[in-house]
Short mmCIF file of C-alpha atoms in Angstrom, two decimals:
data_model
loop_
_atom_site.label_atom_id
_atom_site.label_comp_id
_atom_site.label_asym_id
_atom_site.label_seq_id
_atom_site.Cartn_x
_atom_site.Cartn_y
_atom_site.Cartn_z
CA ASN Z 1 4.46 44.70 30.60
CA ALA Z 2 4.43 44.10 34.37
CA GLY Z 3 1.06 45.74 35.15
CA VAL Z 4 0.63 45.96 38.93
CA THR Z 5 3.45 44.63 41.11
CA GLN Z 6 2.99 43.91 44.81
CA THR Z 7 5.69 43.09 47.33
CA PRO Z 8 6.08 41.00 49.37
CA LYS Z 9 3.97 38.02 48.27
CA PHE Z 10 3.91 36.46 51.74
CA GLN Z 11 4.56 37.86 55.21
CA VAL Z 12 4.17 36.65 58.79
CA LEU Z 13 4.08 39.31 61.50
CA LYS Z 14 3.82 39.18 65.24
CA THR Z 15 1.05 41.17 66.91
CA GLY Z 16 2.18 44.75 67.34
CA GLN Z 17 4.78 44.73 64.57
CA SER Z 18 4.59 47.18 61.72
CA MET Z 19 5.11 46.73 58.01
CA THR Z 20 4.51 48.39 54.66
CA LEU Z 21 3.01 46.66 51.65
CA GLN Z 22 4.35 48.04 48.41
CA CYS Z 23 2.46 48.47 45.15
CA ALA Z 24 3.64 49.88 41.83
CA GLN Z 25 1.94 50.11 38.43
CA ASP Z 26 3.51 50.86 35.07
CA MET Z 27 0.33 51.66 33.10
CA ASN Z 28 0.23 55.40 33.87
CA HIS Z 29 -3.09 54.95 35.67
CA ASN Z 30 -4.38 57.81 37.79
CA SER Z 31 -6.37 55.80 40.32
CA MET Z 32 -5.04 53.17 42.72
CA TYR Z 33 -6.76 51.05 45.38
CA TRP Z 34 -6.06 48.71 48.27
CA TYR Z 35 -8.50 45.86 48.97
CA ARG Z 36 -8.47 42.99 51.41
CA GLN Z 37 -10.02 39.62 50.72
CA ASP Z 38 -11.40 37.51 53.55
CA PRO Z 39 -13.43 34.27 53.32
CA GLY Z 40 -17.13 34.98 52.91
CA MET Z 41 -16.52 38.74 52.79
CA GLY Z 42 -15.39 39.25 49.23
CA LEU Z 43 -13.10 42.18 48.47
CA ARG Z 44 -13.38 45.18 50.74
CA LEU Z 45 -11.89 48.57 49.98
CA ILE Z 46 -9.37 49.81 52.54
CA TYR Z 47 -8.09 53.03 50.96
CA TYR Z 48 -7.96 54.52 47.52
CA SER Z 49 -6.21 57.30 45.66
CA ALA Z 50 -8.19 58.85 42.84
CA SER Z 51 -5.15 60.77 41.63
CA GLU Z 52 -1.59 61.53 42.61
CA GLY Z 53 -1.54 63.54 45.82
CA THR Z 54 -4.96 62.44 47.08
CA THR Z 55 -6.02 59.56 49.30
CA ASP Z 56 -9.37 58.62 50.84
CA LYS Z 57 -10.78 56.03 53.20
CA GLY Z 58 -12.74 53.07 51.94
CA GLU Z 59 -14.99 50.65 53.83
CA VAL Z 60 -12.43 49.25 56.29
CA PRO Z 61 -9.63 51.82 56.90
CA ASN Z 62 -9.08 51.31 60.64
CA GLY Z 63 -5.57 50.17 61.49
CA TYR Z 64 -4.11 51.18 58.13
CA ASN Z 65 -2.43 54.18 56.55
CA VAL Z 66 -1.50 54.82 52.95
CA SER Z 67 0.91 56.93 50.94
CA ARG Z 68 0.60 57.82 47.28
CA LEU Z 69 4.33 58.35 46.77
CA ASN Z 70 4.01 59.32 43.11
CA LYS Z 71 1.79 58.35 40.19
CA ARG Z 72 3.26 54.83 40.06
CA GLU Z 73 3.40 53.85 43.72
CA PHE Z 74 0.77 53.41 46.43
CA SER Z 75 1.84 51.84 49.72
CA LEU Z 76 -0.23 50.44 52.59
CA ARG Z 77 1.13 50.56 56.13
CA LEU Z 78 0.12 48.59 59.19
CA GLU Z 79 1.43 50.49 62.19
CA SER Z 80 0.62 47.88 64.84
CA ALA Z 81 -0.52 44.61 63.31
CA ALA Z 82 -3.41 42.68 64.85
CA PRO Z 83 -4.61 39.12 64.17
CA SER Z 84 -7.78 40.61 62.61
CA GLN Z 85 -5.56 41.98 59.84
CA THR Z 86 -4.66 38.48 58.68
CA SER Z 87 -5.88 38.55 55.10
CA VAL Z 88 -4.91 38.63 51.46
CA TYR Z 89 -4.25 42.18 50.29
CA PHE Z 90 -4.71 43.28 46.70
CA CYS Z 91 -3.57 46.48 45.09
CA ALA Z 92 -5.30 47.64 41.90
CA SER Z 93 -5.14 50.51 39.46
CA SER Z 94 -7.57 51.84 36.88
CA GLU Z 95 -7.26 53.96 33.80
CA GLU Z 96 -10.24 56.18 34.42
CA GLY Z 97 -12.20 57.08 37.52
CA LEU Z 98 -15.28 55.31 36.24
CA GLY Z 99 -14.92 51.81 37.62
CA TYR Z 100 -13.82 50.20 34.40
CA GLY Z 101 -11.66 47.15 34.55
CA TYR Z 102 -9.28 47.45 37.42
CA THR Z 103 -5.92 45.77 36.95
CA PHE Z 104 -5.06 43.87 40.10
CA GLY Z 105 -1.73 42.75 41.46
CA SER Z 106 -1.20 39.13 42.47
CA GLY Z 107 -1.71 39.84 46.16
CA THR Z 108 0.13 39.74 49.49
CA ARG Z 109 -0.84 36.99 51.91
CA LEU Z 110 -0.35 38.38 55.41
CA THR Z 111 -0.59 36.36 58.61
CA VAL Z 112 -0.49 38.08 61.99
CA VAL Z 113 0.22 35.75 64.92
CA ASP E 1 -24.53 46.47 55.22
CA GLN E 2 -23.62 44.50 52.11
CA GLN E 3 -24.63 46.59 49.08
CA VAL E 4 -23.63 43.88 46.61
CA LYS E 5 -24.52 40.28 47.41
CA GLN E 6 -23.74 36.97 45.85
CA ASN E 7 -25.91 34.55 47.75
CA SER E 8 -24.54 31.34 46.26
CA PRO E 9 -21.07 30.56 47.62
CA SER E 10 -20.55 27.78 45.09
CA LEU E 11 -21.86 26.34 41.84
CA SER E 12 -21.01 23.11 40.05
CA VAL E 13 -21.87 22.46 36.39
CA GLN E 14 -20.98 19.94 33.74
CA GLU E 15 -18.64 20.89 30.90
CA GLY E 16 -20.60 22.16 27.89
CA ARG E 17 -23.60 23.26 29.96
CA ILE E 18 -24.60 26.77 30.91
CA SER E 19 -23.29 28.36 34.11
CA ILE E 20 -25.42 31.11 35.65
CA LEU E 21 -23.95 33.23 38.42
CA ASN E 22 -26.19 35.66 40.23
CA CYS E 23 -25.70 38.96 42.01
CA ASP E 24 -28.10 41.30 43.84
CA TYR E 25 -27.55 44.92 44.83
CA THR E 26 -29.33 47.47 46.96
CA ASN E 27 -28.11 50.86 45.71
CA SER E 28 -30.08 52.06 42.67
CA MET E 29 -27.42 54.73 42.05
CA PHE E 30 -24.77 52.26 40.87
CA ASP E 31 -23.87 53.17 37.30
CA TYR E 32 -21.71 50.26 36.15
CA PHE E 33 -21.57 46.60 37.02
CA LEU E 34 -18.59 44.37 36.45
CA TRP E 35 -17.62 40.72 36.75
CA TYR E 36 -14.17 39.56 37.76
CA LYS E 37 -12.67 36.10 37.69
CA LYS E 38 -10.07 34.91 40.17
CA TYR E 39 -7.84 31.86 40.10
CA PRO E 40 -6.07 30.67 43.27
CA ALA E 41 -2.92 32.63 44.17
CA GLU E 42 -3.65 35.24 41.49
CA GLY E 43 -5.29 38.63 41.48
CA PRO E 44 -8.81 39.05 40.07
CA THR E 45 -9.01 39.75 36.34
CA PHE E 46 -11.68 41.81 34.65
CA LEU E 47 -14.16 39.74 32.65
CA ILE E 48 -17.10 41.81 31.44
CA SER E 49 -19.08 44.90 32.40
CA ILE E 50 -22.46 46.48 31.77
CA SER E 51 -23.71 50.02 32.04
CA SER E 52 -26.81 50.67 34.12
CA ILE E 53 -28.53 52.02 30.99
CA LYS E 54 -28.31 48.65 29.25
CA ASP E 55 -29.87 45.30 30.03
CA LYS E 56 -27.47 42.96 28.25
CA ASN E 57 -23.84 42.80 27.21
CA GLU E 58 -22.19 39.92 25.42
CA ASP E 59 -18.56 38.97 24.91
CA GLY E 60 -17.95 35.60 23.36
CA ARG E 61 -19.13 32.89 25.74
CA PHE E 62 -19.93 35.43 28.47
CA THR E 63 -23.16 37.41 28.71
CA VAL E 64 -24.22 39.68 31.54
CA PHE E 65 -27.88 40.52 32.08
CA LEU E 66 -29.09 43.44 34.20
CA ASN E 67 -32.59 43.68 35.66
CA LYS E 68 -32.77 47.12 37.23
CA SER E 69 -36.29 46.76 38.60
CA ALA E 70 -35.21 43.66 40.53
CA LYS E 71 -31.73 45.08 41.28
CA HIS E 72 -30.29 41.85 39.97
CA LEU E 73 -27.60 40.90 37.51
CA SER E 74 -26.41 37.57 36.24
CA LEU E 75 -23.45 36.21 34.33
CA HIS E 76 -24.10 33.42 31.82
CA ILE E 77 -21.23 31.28 30.55
CA VAL E 78 -22.10 29.15 27.53
CA PRO E 79 -20.69 26.60 26.98
CA SER E 80 -18.86 26.15 30.27
CA GLN E 81 -15.30 24.83 30.13
CA PRO E 82 -13.10 23.32 32.86
CA GLY E 83 -10.80 26.36 32.57
CA ASP E 84 -13.71 28.51 33.73
CA SER E 85 -13.39 26.97 37.20
CA ALA E 86 -12.56 29.95 39.42
CA VAL E 87 -14.08 32.39 41.90
CA TYR E 88 -16.32 34.99 40.27
CA PHE E 89 -16.92 38.38 41.86
CA CYS E 90 -19.53 40.86 40.81
CA ALA E 91 -18.84 44.49 41.51
CA ALA E 92 -20.71 47.78 41.25
CA SER E 93 -19.37 51.21 40.52
CA VAL E 94 -20.23 54.16 42.74
CA PRO E 95 -21.03 57.17 40.55
CA SER E 96 -18.15 59.57 41.16
CA ASN E 97 -14.76 60.34 39.70
CA THR E 98 -13.01 58.00 42.15
CA GLY E 99 -13.56 54.72 40.35
CA LYS E 100 -14.51 52.94 43.58
CA LEU E 101 -15.95 49.46 43.22
CA ILE E 102 -18.08 47.59 45.74
CA PHE E 103 -17.58 43.82 45.47
CA GLY E 104 -19.79 40.89 46.32
CA GLN E 105 -18.62 37.91 48.37
CA GLY E 106 -17.78 35.77 45.36
CA THR E 107 -19.10 32.49 43.92
CA THR E 108 -16.81 29.53 43.35
CA LEU E 109 -17.61 27.87 40.02
CA GLN E 110 -16.52 24.31 39.36
CA VAL E 111 -16.89 22.99 35.83
CA LYS E 112 -16.62 19.21 35.73
CA PRO E 113 -15.19 17.49 32.65
#
């Protein structure tokens, strides 16, 4: 049982480059989320998808776009990376839309130089 | 505006003693509160939760207490073990069908043998 799989695990980008972070879950969860973790800031919600076909902005959406490709997959795209986007990115999914026990992926450590 | 705050960045306790991690919140509409544990290079894992209609929930060595009048919750770990050394995040659920969670900044717990 893989749970939530994120790729890649590490990435270094130059300022202005673009990339897509991939996330897939095999638990048939409806809701999926993208968070970033920064020192002293905790986990902040970037975008979420309450169900297949819907996406909404979280606390810190600027500079990002998302695609809920199907029920399993939720990708995060950086169109023009900036050093301020250096962070650890976590994808998560949940069984119900009630905030119970997210299952998180292992994270993508992104450095923008 | 940080709606969920963990004011202690770190905590060190001796093995076998009690660990108490604290969390404060500002939004009285939160309906669920959760604690997550995170080891280095891994995603957070769900630990324990409590509904806003309760004041205590227990699961083995872990107990969460909720004081709604003070907008404060705490996680007690008794007895603490070296394997409990990790970053602990508290989170609060926004009442909606989206499952969004607002996380605190995290507290790093070190349990010394």
